[in-house]
Coordinates of N, CA, C and O in Angstrom, one line a residue:
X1 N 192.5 98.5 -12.7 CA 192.6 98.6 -14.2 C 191.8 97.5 -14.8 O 192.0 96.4 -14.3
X2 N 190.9 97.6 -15.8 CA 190.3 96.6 -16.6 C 190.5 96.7 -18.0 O 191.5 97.4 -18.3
X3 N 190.0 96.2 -18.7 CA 189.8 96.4 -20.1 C 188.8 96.0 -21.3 O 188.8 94.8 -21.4
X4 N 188.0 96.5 -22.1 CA 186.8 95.8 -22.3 C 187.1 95.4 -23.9 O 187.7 96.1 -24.8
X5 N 186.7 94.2 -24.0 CA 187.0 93.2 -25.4 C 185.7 93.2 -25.5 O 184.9 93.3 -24.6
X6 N 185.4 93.1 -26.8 CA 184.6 92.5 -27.9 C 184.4 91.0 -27.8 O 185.3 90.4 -28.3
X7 N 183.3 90.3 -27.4 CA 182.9 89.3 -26.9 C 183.5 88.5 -28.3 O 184.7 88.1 -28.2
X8 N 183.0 88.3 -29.5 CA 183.6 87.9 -30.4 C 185.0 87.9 -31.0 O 185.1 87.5 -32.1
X9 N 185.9 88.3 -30.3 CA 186.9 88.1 -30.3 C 187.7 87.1 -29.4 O 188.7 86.4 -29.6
X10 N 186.8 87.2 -28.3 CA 187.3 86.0 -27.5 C 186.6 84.5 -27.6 O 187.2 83.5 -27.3
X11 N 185.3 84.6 -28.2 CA 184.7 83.2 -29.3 C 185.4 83.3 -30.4 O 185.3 82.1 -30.8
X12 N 186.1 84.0 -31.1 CA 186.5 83.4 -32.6 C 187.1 82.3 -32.5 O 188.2 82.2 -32.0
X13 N 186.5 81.2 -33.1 CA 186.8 79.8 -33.4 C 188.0 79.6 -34.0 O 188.7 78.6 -33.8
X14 N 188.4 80.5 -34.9 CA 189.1 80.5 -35.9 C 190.7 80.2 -35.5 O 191.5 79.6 -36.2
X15 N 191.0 81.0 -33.6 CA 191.8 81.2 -32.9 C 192.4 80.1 -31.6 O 191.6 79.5 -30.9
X16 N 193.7 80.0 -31.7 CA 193.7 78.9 -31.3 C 193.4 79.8 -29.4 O 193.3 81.0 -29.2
X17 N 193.4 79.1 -28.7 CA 193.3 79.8 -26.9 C 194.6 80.7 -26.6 O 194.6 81.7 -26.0
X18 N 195.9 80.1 -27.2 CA 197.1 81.0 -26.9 C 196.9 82.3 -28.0 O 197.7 83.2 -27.9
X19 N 195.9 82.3 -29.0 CA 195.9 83.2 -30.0 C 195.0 84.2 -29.6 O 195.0 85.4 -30.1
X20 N 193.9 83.8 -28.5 CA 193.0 84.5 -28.1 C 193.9 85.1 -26.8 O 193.8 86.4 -26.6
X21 N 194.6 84.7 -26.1 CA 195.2 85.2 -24.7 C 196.1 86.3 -24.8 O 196.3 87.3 -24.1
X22 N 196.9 85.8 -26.2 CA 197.8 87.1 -26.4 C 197.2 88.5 -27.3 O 197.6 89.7 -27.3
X23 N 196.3 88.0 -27.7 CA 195.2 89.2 -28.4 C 194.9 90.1 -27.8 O 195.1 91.2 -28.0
X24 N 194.0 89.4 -26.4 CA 193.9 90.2 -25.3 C 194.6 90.6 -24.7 O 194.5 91.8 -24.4
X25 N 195.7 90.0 -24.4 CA 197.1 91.3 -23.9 C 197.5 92.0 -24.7 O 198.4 92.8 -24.2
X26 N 197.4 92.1 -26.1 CA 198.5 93.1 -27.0 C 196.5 94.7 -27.2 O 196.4 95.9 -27.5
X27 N 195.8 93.6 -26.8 CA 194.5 94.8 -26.9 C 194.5 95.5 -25.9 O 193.9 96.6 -26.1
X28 N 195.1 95.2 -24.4 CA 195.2 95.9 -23.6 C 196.2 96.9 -23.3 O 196.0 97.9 -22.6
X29 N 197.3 96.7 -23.9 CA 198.2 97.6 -24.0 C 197.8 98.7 -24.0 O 196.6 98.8 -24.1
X30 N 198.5 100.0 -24.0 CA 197.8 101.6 -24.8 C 198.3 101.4 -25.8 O 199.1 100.6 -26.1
X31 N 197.5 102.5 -26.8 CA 197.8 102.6 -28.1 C 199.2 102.7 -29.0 O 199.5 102.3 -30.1
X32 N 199.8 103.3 -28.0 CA 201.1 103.7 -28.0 C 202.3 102.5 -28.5 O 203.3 102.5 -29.2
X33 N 201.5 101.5 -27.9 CA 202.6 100.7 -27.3 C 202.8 99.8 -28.6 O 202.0 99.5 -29.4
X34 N 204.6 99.1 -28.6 CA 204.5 98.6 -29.7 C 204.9 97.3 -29.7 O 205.8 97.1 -28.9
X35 N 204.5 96.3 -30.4 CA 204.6 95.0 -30.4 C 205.9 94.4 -31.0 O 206.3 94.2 -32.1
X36 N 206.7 94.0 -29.3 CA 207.9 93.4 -29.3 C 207.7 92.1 -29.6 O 206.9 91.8 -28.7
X37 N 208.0 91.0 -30.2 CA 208.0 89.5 -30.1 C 209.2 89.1 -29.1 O 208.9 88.1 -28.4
X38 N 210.1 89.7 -28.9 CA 211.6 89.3 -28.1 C 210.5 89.6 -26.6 O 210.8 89.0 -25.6
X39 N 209.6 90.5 -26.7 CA 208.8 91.1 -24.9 C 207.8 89.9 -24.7 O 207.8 89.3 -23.7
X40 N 207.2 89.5 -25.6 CA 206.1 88.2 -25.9 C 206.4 87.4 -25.4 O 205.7 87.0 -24.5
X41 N 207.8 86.5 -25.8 CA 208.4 85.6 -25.3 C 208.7 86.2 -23.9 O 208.2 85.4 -23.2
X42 N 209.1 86.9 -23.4 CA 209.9 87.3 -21.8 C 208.3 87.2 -21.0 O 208.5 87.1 -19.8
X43 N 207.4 87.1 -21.3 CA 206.3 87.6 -20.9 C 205.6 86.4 -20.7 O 204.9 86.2 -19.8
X44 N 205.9 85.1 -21.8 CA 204.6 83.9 -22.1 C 206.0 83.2 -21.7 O 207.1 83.5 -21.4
X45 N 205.1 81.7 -22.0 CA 205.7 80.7 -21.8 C 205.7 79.9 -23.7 O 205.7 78.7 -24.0
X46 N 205.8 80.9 -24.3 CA 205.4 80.2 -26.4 C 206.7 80.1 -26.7 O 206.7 79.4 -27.7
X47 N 208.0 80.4 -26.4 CA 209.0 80.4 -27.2 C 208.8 81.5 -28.3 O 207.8 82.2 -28.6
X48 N 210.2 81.5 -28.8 CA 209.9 82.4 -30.1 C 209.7 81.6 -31.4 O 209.8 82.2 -32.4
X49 N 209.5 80.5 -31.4 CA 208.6 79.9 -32.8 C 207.3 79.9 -32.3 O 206.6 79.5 -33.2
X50 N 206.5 80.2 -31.2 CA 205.6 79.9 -30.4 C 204.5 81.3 -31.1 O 203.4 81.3 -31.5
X51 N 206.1 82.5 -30.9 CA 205.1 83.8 -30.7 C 205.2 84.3 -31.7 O 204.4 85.2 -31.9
X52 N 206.0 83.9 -32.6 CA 206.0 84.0 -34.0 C 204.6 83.4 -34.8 O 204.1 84.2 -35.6
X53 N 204.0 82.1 -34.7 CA 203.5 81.5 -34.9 C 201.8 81.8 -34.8 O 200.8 81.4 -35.5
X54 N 202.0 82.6 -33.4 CA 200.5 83.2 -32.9 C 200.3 84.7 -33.6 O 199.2 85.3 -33.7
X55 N 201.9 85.5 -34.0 CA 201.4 86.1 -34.9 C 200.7 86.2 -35.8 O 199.7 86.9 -36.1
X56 N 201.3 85.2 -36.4 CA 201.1 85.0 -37.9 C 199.6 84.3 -38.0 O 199.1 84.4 -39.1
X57 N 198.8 83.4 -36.6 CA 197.6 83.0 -36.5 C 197.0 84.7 -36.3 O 195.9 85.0 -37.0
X58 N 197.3 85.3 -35.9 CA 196.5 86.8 -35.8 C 196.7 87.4 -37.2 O 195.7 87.8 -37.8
X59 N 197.8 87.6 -37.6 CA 197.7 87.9 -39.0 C 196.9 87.4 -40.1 O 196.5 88.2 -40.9
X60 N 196.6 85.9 -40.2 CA 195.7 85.7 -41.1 C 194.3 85.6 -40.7 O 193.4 85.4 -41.6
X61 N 193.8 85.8 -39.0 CA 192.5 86.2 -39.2 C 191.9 87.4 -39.3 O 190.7 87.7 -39.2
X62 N 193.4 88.4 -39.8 CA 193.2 89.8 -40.0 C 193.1 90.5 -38.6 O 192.1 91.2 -38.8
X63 N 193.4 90.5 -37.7 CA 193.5 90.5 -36.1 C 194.6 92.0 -36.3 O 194.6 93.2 -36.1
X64 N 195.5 90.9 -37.0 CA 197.1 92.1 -36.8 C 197.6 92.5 -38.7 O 197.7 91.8 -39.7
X65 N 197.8 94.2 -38.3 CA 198.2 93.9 -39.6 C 200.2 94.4 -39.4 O 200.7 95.2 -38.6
X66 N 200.7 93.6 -40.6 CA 202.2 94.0 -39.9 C 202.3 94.2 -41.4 O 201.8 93.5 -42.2
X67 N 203.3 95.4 -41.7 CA 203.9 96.6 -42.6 C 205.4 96.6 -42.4 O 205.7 97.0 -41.3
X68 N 206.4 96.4 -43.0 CA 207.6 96.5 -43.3 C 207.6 98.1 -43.7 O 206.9 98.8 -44.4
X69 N 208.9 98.2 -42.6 CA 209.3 100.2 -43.0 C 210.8 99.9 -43.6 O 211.9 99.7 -43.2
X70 N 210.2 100.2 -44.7 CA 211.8 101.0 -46.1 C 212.8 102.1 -46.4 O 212.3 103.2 -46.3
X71 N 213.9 102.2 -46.7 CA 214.3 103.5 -46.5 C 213.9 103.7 -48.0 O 213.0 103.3 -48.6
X72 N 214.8 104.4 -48.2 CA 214.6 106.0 -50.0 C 215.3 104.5 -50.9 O 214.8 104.3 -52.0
X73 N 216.3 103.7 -50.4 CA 216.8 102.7 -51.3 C 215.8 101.5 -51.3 O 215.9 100.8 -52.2
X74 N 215.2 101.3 -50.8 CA 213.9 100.1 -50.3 C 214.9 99.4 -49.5 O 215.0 98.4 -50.2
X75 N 215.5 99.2 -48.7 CA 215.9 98.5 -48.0 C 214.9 98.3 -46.6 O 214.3 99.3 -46.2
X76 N 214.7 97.0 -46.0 CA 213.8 97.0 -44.8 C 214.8 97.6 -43.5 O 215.8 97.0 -43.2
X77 N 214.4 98.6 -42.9 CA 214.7 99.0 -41.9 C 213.8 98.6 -40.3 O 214.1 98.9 -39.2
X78 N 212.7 98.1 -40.7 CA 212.3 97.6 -39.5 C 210.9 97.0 -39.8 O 210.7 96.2 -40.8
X79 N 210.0 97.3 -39.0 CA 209.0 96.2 -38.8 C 207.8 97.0 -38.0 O 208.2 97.5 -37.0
X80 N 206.4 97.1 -38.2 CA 205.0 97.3 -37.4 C 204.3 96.6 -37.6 O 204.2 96.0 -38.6
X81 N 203.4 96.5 -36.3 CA 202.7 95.7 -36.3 C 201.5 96.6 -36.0 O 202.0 97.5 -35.3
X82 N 200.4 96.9 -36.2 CA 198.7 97.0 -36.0 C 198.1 96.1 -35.7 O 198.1 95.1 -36.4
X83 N 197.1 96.4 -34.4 CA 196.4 95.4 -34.0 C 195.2 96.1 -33.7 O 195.2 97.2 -33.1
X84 N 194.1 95.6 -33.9 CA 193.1 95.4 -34.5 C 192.0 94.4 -33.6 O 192.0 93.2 -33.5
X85 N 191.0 95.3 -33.0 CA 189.7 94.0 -32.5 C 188.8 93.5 -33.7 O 187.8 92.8 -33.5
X86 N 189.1 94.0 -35.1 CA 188.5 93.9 -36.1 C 189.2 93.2 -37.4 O 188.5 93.1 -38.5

């Protein structure tokens, strides 16, 4: 099994090396698959302010996009994440 990244993703400056490592594992996943933080943690050695933290570094280089799901009352019933080599 391999996986092929976008060279500029793994230079983005912008990222810290744990932001680049987990990138590439949530890019390898299949499509399907959906982005646990509680699996992150069981997986790394970041803690959960850790993997929180490298989200939110993927989130603002526009890496990941994460969408709150609402019911008919707007209440938050859960949480996605999209991720993105772009």
């Amino acid at each position: 099994r391999f996986t092929t990244l976008d060279t500029r993703v793994i230079e983005d400056a912008r990222l810290s090396w744990a932001a680049r490592g987990v990138l590439a594992y949530l890019l390898s996943r299949p499509d399907n698959w959906r982005v646990l933080a509680k699996d992150l943690q069981r997986r790394g050695d970041l803690g959960r302010d850790g993997v929180y933290g490298v989200l939110r570094e993927l989130r603002e280089a526009g890496y990941i996009r994460f969408q709150r799901i609402r019911d008919l009352a707007g209440r938050v019933t859960g949480a996605c994440y999209f991720v993105s080599e772009e």
